[in-house]
Amino acid sequence: MFRDRGFAGRPGGARGGNQQWMLAALPAFPLVLLVVRLWYASRQDTQTLLLLVQHVSALGLLTAVLLTILWVLPALVLAARALGVLYRVSTGRSSWLSVAADRIPDWVVVVSVVVGLVSWQLRFLPTLAMLSLAVLGLSVHDRRPGRRDLVVVLTLALPGVVGAGLYAWLAPAIGQAFAEGDVVTAVLLTLPPGLSVLLTGPIPARAAAALTSGLAVAVLALTPLFTAAVVVQAPILPLVGVEVAAKGADEEIAGKVLLGYVIATDDRVSTFLDRDGTVRFIANGAVVSQFLCPDLGQIPRSRVALHRWYVEHSVLAWFAPDPLEKPSDSRCPGRPTGRSDRERPGPGGATG
């Protein structure tokens, strides 16, 4: 098979050796991301980095990595399958992209579509539909070139019907995006349904090699960087606020509210990491109160919604129960409540 597709002369042992190296390096990628996240949180200070490594649980950071990879993998699978089959359909030859596409089973493609459907944000679902239709149409061109009726139905009729249905469903959100001036959301909701019909068939052979190879290299180069950028901003610990008494603490923090992360606590002091990377050791007797604060990075940036489904929420978030309505703590912006040092917690932990 490889000889017919232009791979004669390439030793099979070299391919197997390269795959073994790749599989051996895959587990190291999440570990590198974890170290980079702690290094970023420590503001490049070695001692702070060692302190975080000692006390921060790797399970929480690994969860952030896995959640990011969960919606990155469907994009990689669908892009690899579409680009590989597009090259072979357009040129009549095979390449490393085509071989990579052939190694992806159909059931993996189906699972990737389902995972993307439930985990991707609403504004990315038209892109998911576009990629899925492209994979389906190109696969029919590749495997059933003689079935003209099937090719017409799955590459022209089906994308047209799906595109029209998406435009009808997304029309309120598209109009709101243009009215709000949200250009990125408007483009993500408007372009993919219309492009679905154009991406289900072959392209000129001269452009196929450059287009598919360029897109593949761009995806392979940008995916690790994009994943690392998301993980680097993931929270390492719950964001908390600590209100410090006016007396019994350092002059720099006395009577203030500190926002950051509690790394460790013993019977005398609490190790606290400010959001700017400063490590502080605060005596427990100087702590007036401690409270949770919302992460501002999780607040949606777009107000565009479709039937109360915000474009930055996924299907899982839409079907999940609404969060509890809790009043925002006035101390989270860093404003103390004005308590005096007489209101410090006593030995039992209650405020006086």
PDB file of C-alpha atoms in Angstrom, residues 138-326:
ATOM      1  CA  LEU A 138     -13.951  14.317   1.285  1.00  0.00           C
ATOM      2  CA  SER A 139     -14.151  10.741   2.601  1.00  0.00           C
ATOM      3  CA  VAL A 140     -16.977  10.001   0.156  1.00  0.00           C
ATOM      4  CA  HIS A 141     -14.925  11.487  -2.701  1.00  0.00           C
ATOM      5  CA  ASP A 142     -11.970   9.310  -1.653  1.00  0.00           C
ATOM      6  CA  ARG A 143     -13.730   6.007  -0.988  1.00  0.00           C
ATOM      7  CA  ARG A 144     -16.748   6.107  -3.337  1.00  0.00           C
ATOM      8  CA  PRO A 145     -15.675   8.179  -6.356  1.00  0.00           C
ATOM      9  CA  GLY A 146     -17.995   6.199  -8.654  1.00  0.00           C
ATOM     10  CA  ARG A 147     -21.147   6.830  -6.606  1.00  0.00           C
ATOM     11  CA  ARG A 148     -22.093  10.110  -8.246  1.00  0.00           C
ATOM     12  CA  ASP A 149     -25.479  10.288  -6.529  1.00  0.00           C
ATOM     13  CA  LEU A 150     -23.964   9.750  -3.087  1.00  0.00           C
ATOM     14  CA  VAL A 151     -21.267  12.334  -3.760  1.00  0.00           C
ATOM     15  CA  VAL A 152     -23.828  14.957  -4.768  1.00  0.00           C
ATOM     16  CA  VAL A 153     -26.032  14.313  -1.729  1.00  0.00           C
ATOM     17  CA  LEU A 154     -23.233  14.363   0.877  1.00  0.00           C
ATOM     18  CA  THR A 155     -21.062  17.096  -0.629  1.00  0.00           C
ATOM     19  CA  LEU A 156     -23.661  19.549  -1.956  1.00  0.00           C
ATOM     20  CA  ALA A 157     -27.169  18.862  -0.661  1.00  0.00           C
ATOM     21  CA  LEU A 158     -26.306  18.008   2.958  1.00  0.00           C
ATOM     22  CA  PRO A 159     -23.914  20.961   3.547  1.00  0.00           C
ATOM     23  CA  GLY A 160     -26.487  23.303   1.996  1.00  0.00           C
ATOM     24  CA  VAL A 161     -29.291  22.063   4.240  1.00  0.00           C
ATOM     25  CA  VAL A 162     -27.107  22.104   7.359  1.00  0.00           C
ATOM     26  CA  GLY A 163     -25.810  25.588   6.528  1.00  0.00           C
ATOM     27  CA  ALA A 164     -29.324  26.943   6.032  1.00  0.00           C
ATOM     28  CA  GLY A 165     -30.462  25.358   9.291  1.00  0.00           C
ATOM     29  CA  LEU A 166     -27.512  26.839  11.178  1.00  0.00           C
ATOM     30  CA  TYR A 167     -28.186  30.314   9.798  1.00  0.00           C
ATOM     31  CA  ALA A 168     -31.845  30.053  10.807  1.00  0.00           C
ATOM     32  CA  TRP A 169     -30.913  28.876  14.305  1.00  0.00           C
ATOM     33  CA  LEU A 170     -28.062  31.349  14.840  1.00  0.00           C
ATOM     34  CA  ALA A 171     -29.795  34.363  13.301  1.00  0.00           C
ATOM     35  CA  PRO A 172     -30.634  36.046  16.659  1.00  0.00           C
ATOM     36  CA  ALA A 173     -27.070  35.593  17.951  1.00  0.00           C
ATOM     37  CA  ILE A 174     -25.556  36.819  14.660  1.00  0.00           C
ATOM     38  CA  GLY A 175     -27.701  39.938  14.737  1.00  0.00           C
ATOM     39  CA  GLN A 176     -26.809  40.623  18.361  1.00  0.00           C
ATOM     40  CA  ALA A 177     -23.091  40.122  17.640  1.00  0.00           C
ATOM     41  CA  PHE A 178     -23.155  42.707  14.859  1.00  0.00           C
ATOM     42  CA  ALA A 179     -25.208  45.079  17.024  1.00  0.00           C
ATOM     43  CA  GLU A 180     -22.740  44.711  19.920  1.00  0.00           C
ATOM     44  CA  GLY A 181     -19.756  45.212  17.624  1.00  0.00           C
ATOM     45  CA  ASP A 182     -18.349  41.777  18.569  1.00  0.00           C
ATOM     46  CA  VAL A 183     -16.497  41.131  15.317  1.00  0.00           C
ATOM     47  CA  VAL A 184     -14.836  37.851  16.351  1.00  0.00           C
ATOM     48  CA  THR A 185     -18.109  36.261  17.438  1.00  0.00           C
ATOM     49  CA  ALA A 186     -19.902  37.539  14.338  1.00  0.00           C
ATOM     50  CA  VAL A 187     -17.257  36.001  12.051  1.00  0.00           C
ATOM     51  CA  LEU A 188     -17.263  32.664  13.898  1.00  0.00           C
ATOM     52  CA  LEU A 189     -21.041  32.421  13.642  1.00  0.00           C
ATOM     53  CA  THR A 190     -21.379  33.689  10.054  1.00  0.00           C
ATOM     54  CA  LEU A 191     -18.557  32.288   7.901  1.00  0.00           C
ATOM     55  CA  PRO A 192     -18.347  28.522   8.697  1.00  0.00           C
ATOM     56  CA  PRO A 193     -21.902  27.540   7.596  1.00  0.00           C
ATOM     57  CA  GLY A 194     -21.391  29.233   4.243  1.00  0.00           C
ATOM     58  CA  LEU A 195     -17.941  27.711   3.730  1.00  0.00           C
ATOM     59  CA  SER A 196     -19.186  24.169   4.362  1.00  0.00           C
ATOM     60  CA  VAL A 197     -20.261  23.694   0.734  1.00  0.00           C
ATOM     61  CA  LEU A 198     -16.858  24.832  -0.582  1.00  0.00           C
ATOM     62  CA  LEU A 199     -14.745  22.498   1.599  1.00  0.00           C
ATOM     63  CA  THR A 200     -16.332  19.144   0.744  1.00  0.00           C
ATOM     64  CA  GLY A 201     -14.624  18.619  -2.613  1.00  0.00           C
ATOM     65  CA  PRO A 202     -11.212  18.682  -4.289  1.00  0.00           C
ATOM     66  CA  ILE A 203      -9.243  21.822  -5.043  1.00  0.00           C
ATOM     67  CA  PRO A 204      -6.723  22.506  -7.867  1.00  0.00           C
ATOM     68  CA  ALA A 205      -3.793  20.106  -7.625  1.00  0.00           C
ATOM     69  CA  ARG A 206      -1.169  22.848  -7.726  1.00  0.00           C
ATOM     70  CA  ALA A 207      -2.622  24.561  -4.684  1.00  0.00           C
ATOM     71  CA  ALA A 208      -3.384  21.374  -2.759  1.00  0.00           C
ATOM     72  CA  ALA A 209       0.193  20.604  -1.704  1.00  0.00           C
ATOM     73  CA  ALA A 210       1.023  24.100  -0.517  1.00  0.00           C
ATOM     74  CA  LEU A 211      -2.331  24.647   1.189  1.00  0.00           C
ATOM     75  CA  THR A 212      -2.551  21.360   3.062  1.00  0.00           C
ATOM     76  CA  SER A 213       1.117  21.291   4.108  1.00  0.00           C
ATOM     77  CA  GLY A 214       1.050  24.927   5.206  1.00  0.00           C
ATOM     78  CA  LEU A 215      -2.116  24.472   7.255  1.00  0.00           C
ATOM     79  CA  ALA A 216      -0.796  21.264   8.814  1.00  0.00           C
ATOM     80  CA  VAL A 217       2.489  22.871   9.852  1.00  0.00           C
ATOM     81  CA  ALA A 218       0.623  25.885  11.247  1.00  0.00           C
ATOM     82  CA  VAL A 219      -1.704  23.669  13.288  1.00  0.00           C
ATOM     83  CA  LEU A 220       1.172  21.561  14.638  1.00  0.00           C
ATOM     84  CA  ALA A 221       3.161  24.662  15.568  1.00  0.00           C
ATOM     85  CA  LEU A 222       0.352  26.720  17.080  1.00  0.00           C
ATOM     86  CA  THR A 223      -1.457  23.996  19.029  1.00  0.00           C
ATOM     87  CA  PRO A 224       1.256  23.534  21.718  1.00  0.00           C
ATOM     88  CA  LEU A 225       1.637  27.305  22.041  1.00  0.00           C
ATOM     89  CA  PHE A 226      -2.100  27.846  22.325  1.00  0.00           C
ATOM     90  CA  THR A 227      -2.447  25.018  24.861  1.00  0.00           C
ATOM     91  CA  ALA A 228       0.427  26.400  26.917  1.00  0.00           C
ATOM     92  CA  ALA A 229      -1.076  29.912  26.844  1.00  0.00           C
ATOM     93  CA  VAL A 230      -4.378  28.590  28.216  1.00  0.00           C
ATOM     94  CA  VAL A 231      -2.742  26.433  30.892  1.00  0.00           C
ATOM     95  CA  VAL A 232      -0.414  29.230  32.014  1.00  0.00           C
ATOM     96  CA  GLN A 233      -3.454  31.325  32.931  1.00  0.00           C
ATOM     97  CA  ALA A 234      -5.242  28.495  34.730  1.00  0.00           C
ATOM     98  CA  PRO A 235      -5.644  28.980  38.506  1.00  0.00           C
ATOM     99  CA  ILE A 236      -3.185  27.046  40.647  1.00  0.00           C
ATOM    100  CA  LEU A 237      -5.208  27.416  43.868  1.00  0.00           C
ATOM    101  CA  PRO A 238      -8.564  28.933  44.863  1.00  0.00           C
ATOM    102  CA  LEU A 239      -8.484  32.727  44.758  1.00  0.00           C
ATOM    103  CA  VAL A 240      -9.069  33.990  48.305  1.00  0.00           C
ATOM    104  CA  GLY A 241      -8.999  37.256  50.149  1.00  0.00           C
ATOM    105  CA  VAL A 242      -7.375  37.705  53.551  1.00  0.00           C
ATOM    106  CA  GLU A 243      -8.315  40.692  55.696  1.00  0.00           C
ATOM    107  CA  VAL A 244      -5.407  41.656  57.926  1.00  0.00           C
ATOM    108  CA  ALA A 245      -5.857  43.416  61.278  1.00  0.00           C
ATOM    109  CA  ALA A 246      -4.477  46.897  61.852  1.00  0.00           C
ATOM    110  CA  LYS A 247      -2.203  45.609  64.628  1.00  0.00           C
ATOM    111  CA  GLY A 248      -0.133  42.459  64.922  1.00  0.00           C
ATOM    112  CA  ALA A 249       0.997  42.450  61.288  1.00  0.00           C
ATOM    113  CA  ASP A 250       3.708  44.066  59.185  1.00  0.00           C
ATOM    114  CA  GLU A 251       3.181  47.750  58.466  1.00  0.00           C
ATOM    115  CA  GLU A 252       3.061  47.057  54.740  1.00  0.00           C
ATOM    116  CA  ILE A 253      -0.061  44.899  54.968  1.00  0.00           C
ATOM    117  CA  ALA A 254      -1.649  46.050  58.256  1.00  0.00           C
ATOM    118  CA  GLY A 255      -5.330  46.934  57.851  1.00  0.00           C
ATOM    119  CA  LYS A 256      -5.427  45.801  54.220  1.00  0.00           C
ATOM    120  CA  VAL A 257      -7.170  43.078  52.241  1.00  0.00           C
ATOM    121  CA  LEU A 258      -4.797  40.785  50.350  1.00  0.00           C
ATOM    122  CA  LEU A 259      -5.933  38.881  47.269  1.00  0.00           C
ATOM    123  CA  GLY A 260      -4.099  35.754  46.222  1.00  0.00           C
ATOM    124  CA  TYR A 261      -3.585  32.140  47.192  1.00  0.00           C
ATOM    125  CA  VAL A 262      -3.053  30.435  50.551  1.00  0.00           C
ATOM    126  CA  ILE A 263      -0.244  27.976  49.912  1.00  0.00           C
ATOM    127  CA  ALA A 264       0.023  26.415  53.375  1.00  0.00           C
ATOM    128  CA  THR A 265      -1.128  26.991  56.952  1.00  0.00           C
ATOM    129  CA  ASP A 266       0.258  25.749  60.263  1.00  0.00           C
ATOM    130  CA  ASP A 267      -0.494  26.584  63.896  1.00  0.00           C
ATOM    131  CA  ARG A 268       1.448  29.873  63.763  1.00  0.00           C
ATOM    132  CA  VAL A 269       1.544  31.422  60.287  1.00  0.00           C
ATOM    133  CA  SER A 270      -0.126  31.201  56.911  1.00  0.00           C
ATOM    134  CA  THR A 271       1.957  31.215  53.733  1.00  0.00           C
ATOM    135  CA  PHE A 272       0.254  33.523  51.265  1.00  0.00           C
ATOM    136  CA  LEU A 273       1.070  34.230  47.615  1.00  0.00           C
ATOM    137  CA  ASP A 274      -0.090  37.601  46.276  1.00  0.00           C
ATOM    138  CA  ARG A 275      -1.377  37.841  42.733  1.00  0.00           C
ATOM    139  CA  ASP A 276       1.780  39.772  41.865  1.00  0.00           C
ATOM    140  CA  GLY A 277       3.971  36.828  42.968  1.00  0.00           C
ATOM    141  CA  THR A 278       5.008  38.104  46.422  1.00  0.00           C
ATOM    142  CA  VAL A 279       5.183  35.464  49.166  1.00  0.00           C
ATOM    143  CA  ARG A 280       4.051  36.618  52.628  1.00  0.00           C
ATOM    144  CA  PHE A 281       4.058  34.858  55.980  1.00  0.00           C
ATOM    145  CA  ILE A 282       1.114  36.189  57.985  1.00  0.00           C
ATOM    146  CA  ALA A 283       0.645  35.417  61.673  1.00  0.00           C
ATOM    147  CA  ASN A 284      -2.661  33.635  62.238  1.00  0.00           C
ATOM    148  CA  GLY A 285      -3.554  36.070  65.010  1.00  0.00           C
ATOM    149  CA  ALA A 286      -3.419  38.981  62.554  1.00  0.00           C
ATOM    150  CA  VAL A 287      -5.967  37.436  60.184  1.00  0.00           C
ATOM    151  CA  VAL A 288      -9.400  39.004  60.674  1.00  0.00           C
ATOM    152  CA  SER A 289     -11.200  36.906  58.050  1.00  0.00           C
ATOM    153  CA  GLN A 290     -10.674  34.821  54.943  1.00  0.00           C
ATOM    154  CA  PHE A 291     -13.110  34.508  52.044  1.00  0.00           C
ATOM    155  CA  LEU A 292     -13.398  33.224  48.479  1.00  0.00           C
ATOM    156  CA  CYS A 293     -13.421  35.609  45.536  1.00  0.00           C
ATOM    157  CA  PRO A 294     -14.570  35.046  41.948  1.00  0.00           C
ATOM    158  CA  ASP A 295     -11.918  34.647  39.284  1.00  0.00           C
ATOM    159  CA  LEU A 296     -12.256  37.612  36.941  1.00  0.00           C
ATOM    160  CA  GLY A 297     -10.745  35.548  34.143  1.00  0.00           C
ATOM    161  CA  GLN A 298     -13.837  33.308  34.120  1.00  0.00           C
ATOM    162  CA  ILE A 299     -16.276  36.168  33.556  1.00  0.00           C
ATOM    163  CA  PRO A 300     -17.623  36.054  29.956  1.00  0.00           C
ATOM    164  CA  ARG A 301     -16.221  38.773  27.704  1.00  0.00           C
ATOM    165  CA  SER A 302     -19.117  38.673  25.245  1.00  0.00           C
ATOM    166  CA  ARG A 303     -22.754  39.468  25.996  1.00  0.00           C
ATOM    167  CA  VAL A 304     -24.021  37.661  22.887  1.00  0.00           C
ATOM    168  CA  ALA A 305     -26.448  34.870  23.778  1.00  0.00           C
ATOM    169  CA  LEU A 306     -28.817  32.501  21.987  1.00  0.00           C
ATOM    170  CA  HIS A 307     -31.904  31.588  24.001  1.00  0.00           C
ATOM    171  CA  ARG A 308     -30.027  32.377  27.256  1.00  0.00           C
ATOM    172  CA  TRP A 309     -27.069  30.344  25.998  1.00  0.00           C
ATOM    173  CA  TYR A 310     -24.025  32.611  26.015  1.00  0.00           C
ATOM    174  CA  VAL A 311     -21.640  32.088  23.129  1.00  0.00           C
ATOM    175  CA  GLU A 312     -18.737  31.436  25.533  1.00  0.00           C
ATOM    176  CA  HIS A 313     -20.578  28.536  27.214  1.00  0.00           C
ATOM    177  CA  SER A 314     -20.586  24.916  26.072  1.00  0.00           C
ATOM    178  CA  VAL A 315     -23.459  22.447  25.842  1.00  0.00           C
ATOM    179  CA  LEU A 316     -22.453  21.012  29.218  1.00  0.00           C
ATOM    180  CA  ALA A 317     -22.541  24.468  30.781  1.00  0.00           C
ATOM    181  CA  TRP A 318     -25.926  25.163  29.191  1.00  0.00           C
ATOM    182  CA  PHE A 319     -27.549  21.991  30.540  1.00  0.00           C
ATOM    183  CA  ALA A 320     -25.830  22.182  33.925  1.00  0.00           C
ATOM    184  CA  PRO A 321     -27.708  23.812  36.828  1.00  0.00           C
ATOM    185  CA  ASP A 322     -27.335  27.557  37.094  1.00  0.00           C
ATOM    186  CA  PRO A 323     -24.799  28.719  39.707  1.00  0.00           C
ATOM    187  CA  LEU A 324     -26.157  29.816  43.044  1.00  0.00           C
ATOM    188  CA  GLU A 325     -26.938  33.489  43.332  1.00  0.00           C
ATOM    189  CA  LYS A 326     -24.532  34.778  45.957  1.00  0.00           C
TER     190      LYS A 326
END
